[in-house]
mmCIF file of C-alpha atoms in Angstrom:
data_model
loop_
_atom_site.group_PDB
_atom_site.id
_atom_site.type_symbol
_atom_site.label_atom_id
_atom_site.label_comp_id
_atom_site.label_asym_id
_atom_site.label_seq_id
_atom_site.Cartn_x
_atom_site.Cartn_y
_atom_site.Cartn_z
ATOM 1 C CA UNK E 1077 15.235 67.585 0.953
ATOM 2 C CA UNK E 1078 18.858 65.899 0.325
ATOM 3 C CA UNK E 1079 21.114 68.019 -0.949
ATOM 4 C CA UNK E 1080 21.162 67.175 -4.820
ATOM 5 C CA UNK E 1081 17.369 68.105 -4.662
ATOM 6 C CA UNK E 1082 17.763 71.441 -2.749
ATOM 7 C CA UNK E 1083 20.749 72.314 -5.507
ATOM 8 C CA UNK E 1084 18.079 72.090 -8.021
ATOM 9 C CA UNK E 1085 15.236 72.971 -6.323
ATOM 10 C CA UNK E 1086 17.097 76.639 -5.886
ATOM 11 C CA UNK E 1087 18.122 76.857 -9.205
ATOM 12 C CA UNK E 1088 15.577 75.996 -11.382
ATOM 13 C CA UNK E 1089 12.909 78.514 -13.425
ATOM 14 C CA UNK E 1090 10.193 78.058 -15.796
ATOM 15 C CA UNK E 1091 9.048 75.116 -17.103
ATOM 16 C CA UNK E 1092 11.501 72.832 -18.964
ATOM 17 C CA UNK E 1093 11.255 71.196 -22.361
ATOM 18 C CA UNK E 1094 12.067 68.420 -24.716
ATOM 19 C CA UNK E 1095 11.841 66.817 -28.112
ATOM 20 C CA UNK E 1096 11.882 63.678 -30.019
ATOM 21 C CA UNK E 1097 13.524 63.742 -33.104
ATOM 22 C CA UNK E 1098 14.570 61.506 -36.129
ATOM 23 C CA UNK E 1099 17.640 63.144 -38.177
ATOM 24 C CA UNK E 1100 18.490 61.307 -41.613
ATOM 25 C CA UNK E 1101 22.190 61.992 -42.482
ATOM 26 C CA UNK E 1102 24.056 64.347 -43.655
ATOM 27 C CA UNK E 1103 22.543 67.156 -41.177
ATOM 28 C CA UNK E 1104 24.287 69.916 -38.830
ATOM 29 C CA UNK E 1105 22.240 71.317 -35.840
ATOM 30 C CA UNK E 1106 24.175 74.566 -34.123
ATOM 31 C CA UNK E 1107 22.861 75.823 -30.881
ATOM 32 C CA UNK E 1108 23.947 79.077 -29.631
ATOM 33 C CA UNK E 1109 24.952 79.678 -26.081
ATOM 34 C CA UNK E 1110 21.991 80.463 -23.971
ATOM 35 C CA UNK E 1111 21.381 80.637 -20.217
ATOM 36 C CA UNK E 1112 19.758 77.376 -18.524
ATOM 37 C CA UNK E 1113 21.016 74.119 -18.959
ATOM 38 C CA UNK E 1114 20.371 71.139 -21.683
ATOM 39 C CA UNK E 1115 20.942 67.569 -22.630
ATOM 40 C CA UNK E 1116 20.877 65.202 -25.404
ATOM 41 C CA UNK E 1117 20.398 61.400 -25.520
ATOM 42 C CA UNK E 1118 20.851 59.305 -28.530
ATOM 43 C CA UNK E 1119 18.170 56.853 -28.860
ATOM 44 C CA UNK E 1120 18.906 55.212 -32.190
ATOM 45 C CA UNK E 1121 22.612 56.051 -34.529
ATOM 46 C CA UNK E 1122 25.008 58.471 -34.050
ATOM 47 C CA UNK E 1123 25.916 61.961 -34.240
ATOM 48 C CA UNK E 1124 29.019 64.570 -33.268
ATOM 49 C CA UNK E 1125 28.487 66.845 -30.140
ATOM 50 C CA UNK E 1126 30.659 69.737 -31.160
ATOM 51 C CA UNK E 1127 30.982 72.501 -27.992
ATOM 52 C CA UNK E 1128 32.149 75.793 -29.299
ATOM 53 C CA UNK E 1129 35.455 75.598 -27.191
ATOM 54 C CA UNK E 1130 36.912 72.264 -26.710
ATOM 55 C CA UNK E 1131 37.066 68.707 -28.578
ATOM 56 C CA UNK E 1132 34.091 66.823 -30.111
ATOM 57 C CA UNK E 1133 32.416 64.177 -28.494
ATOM 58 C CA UNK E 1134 31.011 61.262 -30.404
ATOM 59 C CA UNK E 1135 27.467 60.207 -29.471
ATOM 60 C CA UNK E 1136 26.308 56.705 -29.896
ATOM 61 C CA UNK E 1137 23.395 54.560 -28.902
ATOM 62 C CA UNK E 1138 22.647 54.856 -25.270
ATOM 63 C CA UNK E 1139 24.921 58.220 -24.714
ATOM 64 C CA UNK E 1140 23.985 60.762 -22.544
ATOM 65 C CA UNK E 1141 25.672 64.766 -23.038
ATOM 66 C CA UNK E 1142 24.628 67.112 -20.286
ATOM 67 C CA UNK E 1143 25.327 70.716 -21.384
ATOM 68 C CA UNK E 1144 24.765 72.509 -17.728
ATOM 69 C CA UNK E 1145 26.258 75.545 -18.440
ATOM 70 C CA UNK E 1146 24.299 76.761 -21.565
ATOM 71 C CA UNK E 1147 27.387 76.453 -23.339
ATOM 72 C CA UNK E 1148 27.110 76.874 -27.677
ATOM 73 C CA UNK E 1149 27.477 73.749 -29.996
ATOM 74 C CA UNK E 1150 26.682 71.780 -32.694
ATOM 75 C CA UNK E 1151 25.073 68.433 -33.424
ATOM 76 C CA UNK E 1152 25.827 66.833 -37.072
ATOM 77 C CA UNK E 1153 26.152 63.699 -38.653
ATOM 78 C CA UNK E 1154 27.946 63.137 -42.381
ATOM 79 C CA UNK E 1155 26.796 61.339 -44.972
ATOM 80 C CA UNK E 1156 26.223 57.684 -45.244
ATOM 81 C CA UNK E 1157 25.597 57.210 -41.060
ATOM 82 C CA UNK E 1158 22.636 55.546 -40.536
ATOM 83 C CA UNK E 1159 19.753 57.606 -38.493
ATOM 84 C CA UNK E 1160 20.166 59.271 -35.648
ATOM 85 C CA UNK E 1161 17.206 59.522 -33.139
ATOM 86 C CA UNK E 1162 17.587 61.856 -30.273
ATOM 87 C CA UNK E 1163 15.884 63.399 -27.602
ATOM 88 C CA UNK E 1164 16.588 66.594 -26.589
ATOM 89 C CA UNK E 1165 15.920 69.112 -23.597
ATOM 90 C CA UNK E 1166 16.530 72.138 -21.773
ATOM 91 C CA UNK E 1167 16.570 73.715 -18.642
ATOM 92 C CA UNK E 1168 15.956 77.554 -16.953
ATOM 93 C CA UNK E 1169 18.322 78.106 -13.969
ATOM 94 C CA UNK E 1170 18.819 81.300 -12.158
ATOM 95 C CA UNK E 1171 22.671 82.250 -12.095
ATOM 96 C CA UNK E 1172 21.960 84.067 -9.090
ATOM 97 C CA UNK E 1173 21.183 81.110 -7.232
ATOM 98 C CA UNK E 1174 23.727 78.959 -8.514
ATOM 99 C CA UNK E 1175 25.455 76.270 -6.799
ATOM 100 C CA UNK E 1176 28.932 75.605 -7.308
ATOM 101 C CA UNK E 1177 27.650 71.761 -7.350
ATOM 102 C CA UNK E 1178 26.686 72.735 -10.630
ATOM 103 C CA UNK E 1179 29.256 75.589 -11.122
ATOM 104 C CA UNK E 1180 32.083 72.669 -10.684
ATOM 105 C CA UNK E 1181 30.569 70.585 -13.900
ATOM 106 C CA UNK E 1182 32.676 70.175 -17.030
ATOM 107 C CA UNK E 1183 30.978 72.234 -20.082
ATOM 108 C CA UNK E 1184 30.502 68.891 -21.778
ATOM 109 C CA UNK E 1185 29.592 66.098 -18.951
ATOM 110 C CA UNK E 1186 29.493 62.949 -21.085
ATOM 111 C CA UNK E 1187 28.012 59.850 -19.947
ATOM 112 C CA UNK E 1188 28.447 56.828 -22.378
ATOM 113 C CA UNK E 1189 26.073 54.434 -22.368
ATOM 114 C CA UNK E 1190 27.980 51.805 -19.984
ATOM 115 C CA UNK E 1191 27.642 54.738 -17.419
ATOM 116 C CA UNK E 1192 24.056 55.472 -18.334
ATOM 117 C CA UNK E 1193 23.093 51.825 -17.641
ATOM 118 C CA UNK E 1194 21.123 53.236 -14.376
ATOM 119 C CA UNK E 1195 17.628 51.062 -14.305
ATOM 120 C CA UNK E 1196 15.771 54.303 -13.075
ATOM 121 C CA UNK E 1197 17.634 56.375 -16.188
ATOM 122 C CA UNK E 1198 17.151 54.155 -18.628
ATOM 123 C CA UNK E 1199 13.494 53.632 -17.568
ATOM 124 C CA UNK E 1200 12.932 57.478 -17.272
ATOM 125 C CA UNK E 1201 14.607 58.091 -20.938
ATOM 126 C CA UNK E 1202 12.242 55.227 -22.206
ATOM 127 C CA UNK E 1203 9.034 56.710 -20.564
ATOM 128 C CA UNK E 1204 9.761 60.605 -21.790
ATOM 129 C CA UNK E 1205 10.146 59.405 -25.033
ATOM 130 C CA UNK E 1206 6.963 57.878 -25.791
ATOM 131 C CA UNK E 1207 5.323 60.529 -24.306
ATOM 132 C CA UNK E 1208 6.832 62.761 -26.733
ATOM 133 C CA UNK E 1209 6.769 60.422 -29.360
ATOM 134 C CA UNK E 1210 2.881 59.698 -29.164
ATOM 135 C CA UNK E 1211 1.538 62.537 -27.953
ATOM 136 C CA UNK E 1212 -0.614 60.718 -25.118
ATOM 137 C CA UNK E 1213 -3.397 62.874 -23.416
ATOM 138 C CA UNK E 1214 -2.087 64.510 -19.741
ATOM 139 C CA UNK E 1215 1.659 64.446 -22.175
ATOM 140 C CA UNK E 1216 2.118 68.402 -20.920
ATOM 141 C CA UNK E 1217 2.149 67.725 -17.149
ATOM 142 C CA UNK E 1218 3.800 63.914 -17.288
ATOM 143 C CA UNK E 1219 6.473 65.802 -19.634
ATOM 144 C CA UNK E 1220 7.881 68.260 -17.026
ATOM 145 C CA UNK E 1221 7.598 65.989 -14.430
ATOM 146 C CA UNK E 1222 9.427 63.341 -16.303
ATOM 147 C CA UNK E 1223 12.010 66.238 -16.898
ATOM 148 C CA UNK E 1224 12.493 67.126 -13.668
ATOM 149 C CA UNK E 1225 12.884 63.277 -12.452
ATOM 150 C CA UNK E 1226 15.967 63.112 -15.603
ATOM 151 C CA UNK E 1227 18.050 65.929 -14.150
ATOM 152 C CA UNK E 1228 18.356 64.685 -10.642
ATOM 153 C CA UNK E 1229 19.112 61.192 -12.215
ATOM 154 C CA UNK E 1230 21.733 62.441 -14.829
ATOM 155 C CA UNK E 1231 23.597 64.121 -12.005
ATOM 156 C CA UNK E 1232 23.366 61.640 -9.891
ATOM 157 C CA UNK E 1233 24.877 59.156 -12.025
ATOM 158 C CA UNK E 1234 27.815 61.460 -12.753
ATOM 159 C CA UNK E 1235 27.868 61.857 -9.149
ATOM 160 C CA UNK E 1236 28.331 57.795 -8.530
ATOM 161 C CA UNK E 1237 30.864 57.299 -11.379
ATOM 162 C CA UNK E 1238 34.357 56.549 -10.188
ATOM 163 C CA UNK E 1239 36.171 59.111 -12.776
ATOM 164 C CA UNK E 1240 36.223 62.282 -10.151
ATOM 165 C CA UNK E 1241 39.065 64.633 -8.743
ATOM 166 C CA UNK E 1242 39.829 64.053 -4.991
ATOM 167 C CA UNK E 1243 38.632 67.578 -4.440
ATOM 168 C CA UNK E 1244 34.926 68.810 -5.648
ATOM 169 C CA UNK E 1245 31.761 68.525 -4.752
ATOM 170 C CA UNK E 1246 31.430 65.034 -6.099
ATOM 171 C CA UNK E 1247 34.212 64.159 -3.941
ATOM 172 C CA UNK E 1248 31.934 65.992 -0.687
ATOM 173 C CA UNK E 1249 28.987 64.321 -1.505
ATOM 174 C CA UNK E 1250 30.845 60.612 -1.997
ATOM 175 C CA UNK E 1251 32.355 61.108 1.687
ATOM 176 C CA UNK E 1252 30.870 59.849 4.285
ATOM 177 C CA UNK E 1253 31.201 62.071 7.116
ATOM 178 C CA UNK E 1254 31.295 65.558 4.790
ATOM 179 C CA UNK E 1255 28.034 63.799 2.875
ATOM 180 C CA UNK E 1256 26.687 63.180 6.317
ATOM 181 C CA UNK E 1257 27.220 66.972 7.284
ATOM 182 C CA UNK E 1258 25.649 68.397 4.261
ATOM 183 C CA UNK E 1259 22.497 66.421 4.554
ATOM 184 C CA UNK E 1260 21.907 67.455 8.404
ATOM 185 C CA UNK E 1261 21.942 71.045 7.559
ATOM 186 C CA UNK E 1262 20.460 71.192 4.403
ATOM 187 C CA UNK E 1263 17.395 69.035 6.331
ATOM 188 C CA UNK E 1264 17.207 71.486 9.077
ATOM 189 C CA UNK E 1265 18.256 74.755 7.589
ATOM 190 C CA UNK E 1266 17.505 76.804 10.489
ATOM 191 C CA UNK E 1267 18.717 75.130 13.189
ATOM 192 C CA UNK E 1268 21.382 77.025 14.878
ATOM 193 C CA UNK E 1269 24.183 74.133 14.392
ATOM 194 C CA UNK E 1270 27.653 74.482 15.864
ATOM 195 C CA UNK E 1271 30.882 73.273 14.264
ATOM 196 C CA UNK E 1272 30.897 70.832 17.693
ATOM 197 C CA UNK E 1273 27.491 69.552 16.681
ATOM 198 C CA UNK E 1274 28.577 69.183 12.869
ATOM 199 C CA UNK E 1275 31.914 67.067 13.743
ATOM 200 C CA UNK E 1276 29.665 64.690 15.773
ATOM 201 C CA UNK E 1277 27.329 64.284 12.880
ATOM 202 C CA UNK E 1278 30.365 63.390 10.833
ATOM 203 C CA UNK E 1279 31.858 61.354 13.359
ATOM 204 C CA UNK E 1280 35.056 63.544 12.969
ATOM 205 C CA UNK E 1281 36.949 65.902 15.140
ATOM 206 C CA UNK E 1282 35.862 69.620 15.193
ATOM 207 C CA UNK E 1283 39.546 70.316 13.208
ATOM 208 C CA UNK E 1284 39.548 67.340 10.389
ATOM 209 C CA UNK E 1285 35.570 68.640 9.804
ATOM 210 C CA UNK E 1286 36.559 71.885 8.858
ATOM 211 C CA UNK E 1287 40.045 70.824 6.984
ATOM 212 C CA UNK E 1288 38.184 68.417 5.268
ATOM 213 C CA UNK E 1289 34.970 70.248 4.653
ATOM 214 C CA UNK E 1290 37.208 73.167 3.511
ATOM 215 C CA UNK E 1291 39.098 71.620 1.429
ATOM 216 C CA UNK E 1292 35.978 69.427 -0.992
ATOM 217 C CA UNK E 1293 33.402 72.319 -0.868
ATOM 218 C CA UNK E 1294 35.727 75.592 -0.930
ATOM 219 C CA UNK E 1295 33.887 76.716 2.045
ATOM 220 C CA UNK E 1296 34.332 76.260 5.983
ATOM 221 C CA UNK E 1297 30.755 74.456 6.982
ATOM 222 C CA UNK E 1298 29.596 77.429 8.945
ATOM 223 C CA UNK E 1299 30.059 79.504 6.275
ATOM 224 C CA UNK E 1300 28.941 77.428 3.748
ATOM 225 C CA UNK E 1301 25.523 77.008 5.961
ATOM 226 C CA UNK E 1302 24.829 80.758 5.989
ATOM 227 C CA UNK E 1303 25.594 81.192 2.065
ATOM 228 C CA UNK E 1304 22.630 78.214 1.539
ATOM 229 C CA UNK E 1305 20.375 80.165 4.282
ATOM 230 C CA UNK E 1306 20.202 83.173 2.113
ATOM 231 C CA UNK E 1307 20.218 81.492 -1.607
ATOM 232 C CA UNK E 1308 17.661 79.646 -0.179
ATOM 233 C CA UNK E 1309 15.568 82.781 1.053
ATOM 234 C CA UNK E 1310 16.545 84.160 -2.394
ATOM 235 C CA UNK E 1311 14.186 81.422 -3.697
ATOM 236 C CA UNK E 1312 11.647 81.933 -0.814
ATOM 237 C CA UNK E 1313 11.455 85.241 -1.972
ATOM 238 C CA UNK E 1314 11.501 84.744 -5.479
ATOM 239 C CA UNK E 1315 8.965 81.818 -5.744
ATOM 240 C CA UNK E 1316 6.488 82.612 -3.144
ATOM 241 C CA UNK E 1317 4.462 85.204 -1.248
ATOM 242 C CA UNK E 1318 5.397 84.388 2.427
ATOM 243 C CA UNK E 1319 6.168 87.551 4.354
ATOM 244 C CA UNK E 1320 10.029 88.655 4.923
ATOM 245 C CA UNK E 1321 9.784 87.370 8.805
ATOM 246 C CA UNK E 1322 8.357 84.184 7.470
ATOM 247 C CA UNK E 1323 11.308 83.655 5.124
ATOM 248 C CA UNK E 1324 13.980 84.772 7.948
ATOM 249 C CA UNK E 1325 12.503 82.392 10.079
ATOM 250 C CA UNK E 1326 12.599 79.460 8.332
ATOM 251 C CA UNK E 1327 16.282 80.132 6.701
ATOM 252 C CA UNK E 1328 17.324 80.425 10.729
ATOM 253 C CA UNK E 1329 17.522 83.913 11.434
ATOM 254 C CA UNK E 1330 16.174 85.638 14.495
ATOM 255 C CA UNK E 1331 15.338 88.562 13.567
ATOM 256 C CA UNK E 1332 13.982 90.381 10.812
ATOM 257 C CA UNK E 1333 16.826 92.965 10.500
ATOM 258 C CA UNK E 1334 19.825 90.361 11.107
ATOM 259 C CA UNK E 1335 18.211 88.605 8.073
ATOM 260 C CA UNK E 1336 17.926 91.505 6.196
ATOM 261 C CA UNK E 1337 21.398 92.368 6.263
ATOM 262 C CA UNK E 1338 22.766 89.523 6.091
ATOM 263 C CA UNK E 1339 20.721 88.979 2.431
ATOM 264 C CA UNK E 1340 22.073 92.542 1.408
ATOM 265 C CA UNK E 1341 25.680 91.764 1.986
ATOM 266 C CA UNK E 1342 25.155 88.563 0.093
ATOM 267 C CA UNK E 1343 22.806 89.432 -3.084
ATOM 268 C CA UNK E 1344 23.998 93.248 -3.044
ATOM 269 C CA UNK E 1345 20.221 94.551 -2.316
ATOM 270 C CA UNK E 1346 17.191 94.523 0.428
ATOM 271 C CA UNK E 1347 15.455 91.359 0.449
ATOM 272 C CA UNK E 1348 12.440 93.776 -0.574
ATOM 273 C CA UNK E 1349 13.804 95.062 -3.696
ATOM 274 C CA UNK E 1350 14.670 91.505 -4.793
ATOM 275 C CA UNK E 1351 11.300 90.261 -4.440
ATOM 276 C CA UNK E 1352 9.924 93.321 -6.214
ATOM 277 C CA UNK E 1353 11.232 92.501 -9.615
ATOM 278 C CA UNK E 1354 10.084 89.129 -9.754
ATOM 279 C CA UNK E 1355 6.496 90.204 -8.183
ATOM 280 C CA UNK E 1356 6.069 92.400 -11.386
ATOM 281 C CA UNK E 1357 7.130 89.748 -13.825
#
């Protein structure tokens, strides 16, 4: 998978989900902090995103808010505003597999509607709506997926907008060469890559690969590559049954033991004992 896809892929628990709703004015919605990520999307008015630390953000027609740290808030709109019709949603994500893709996010990533003018966003928006808004038969399944298909595009178009840091993973993933590095080993996780195999797949000298790489991601590449090995087993191990040499194989390690170790060091226990808790849930 790219990398945008594997981010999420890793992170993401449970099943997602969303509502239509039609708010006449005055009204206040607070919602606590909570673990997971959310969004909302005004469809028809305007309200006041209020985050519990930090300034309000005014919602109108067409506005996006992505919430991707969980972080408390309020919704409200006073008297004599027209109203508001929003849809809503939320996501599970394990902080133990977190990416600091997502890590790096503001609390409050706002995307007005001039930035949210995406045809595959808009379109996506348009189709989870009616689904929640009529209630068609099949609405559970097309629901998640539709979900899942409005995260990747709300990140994305943060991704592509023009208002980023030089530094960051939006800047990584908007260079070239550090873009093109990041794709090759997150498509071929296990191969045993070199830093002189890395530079040529960014076109880029061994030295200016790892300044560069260093400097967007926090992370020298090779180092970077084994922290995604084991988050990645962490989800193996967490989502499926596959035996522990099964997962150290495909996350590129030769041996059981080396993988075990290397997973201890990381996630502070065996790879056994962190499957065990989520095999009795």
């Amino acid at each position: 998978m790219d990398v945008l896809s594997d981010v999420i892929a890793a992170m993401r628990v449970g099943v997602p989900h969303s509502s239509h709703t039609h708010r006449t004015a005055p009204w206040h919605d607070q919602f606590p902090a909570a673990p997971g990520a959310g969004f909302h999307i005004v469809l028809g008015g305007s309200c006041l995103l209020t985050p519990d630390h930090g300034a309000p953000v005014p919602l109108r027609v067409g506005d996006v808010a992505f919430l991707a740290h969980g972080t408390g808030h309020a919704l409200s709109a006073p008297p004599g505003d027209p109203g508001t019709v929003l849809l809503c949603g939320a996501y599970q994500l394990d902080p133990a597999r977190s990416h600091p893709l997502l890590d790096g996010l503001p609390e409050v990533l706002h995307l007005p509607a001039r930035l949210g003018e995406d045809a595959a966003l808009r379109a996506t928006v348009e189709l989870l709506a009616a689904e929640l808004r009529d209630d068609l038969p099949g609405s559970g399944s097309t629901v998640v997926a539709l979900l899942d298909v409005l995260l990747l595009l709300i990140l994305r178009t943060w991704l592509a907008a023009a208002e980023h840091p030089a530094t960051g993973w939006a800047a990584a993933l908007r260079d070239p060469g550090i873009a093109a590095v990041l794709r090759a080993m997150h498509e071929d996780i296990a191969r045993p890559w070199t830093v002189a195999e890395l530079a040529a797949t960014a076109g880029m000298s061994r030295a200016t690969l790892a300044r560069r790489f260093t400097a967007l991601t926090g992370r020298a590449p090779l180092s970077y590559l084994s922290w995604w090995r084991l988050t990645t087993a962490a989800r193996l191990l967490h989502d499926t049954s596959v035996t522990l040499a099964v997962v150290a194989d495909r996350v590129g390690y030769s041996s059981e033991y080396a993988f075990a170790a290397a997973f201890k060091r990381q996630h502070g226990v065996a790879p056994g004992r962190y499957r065990a808790p989520a095999s009795a849930a």
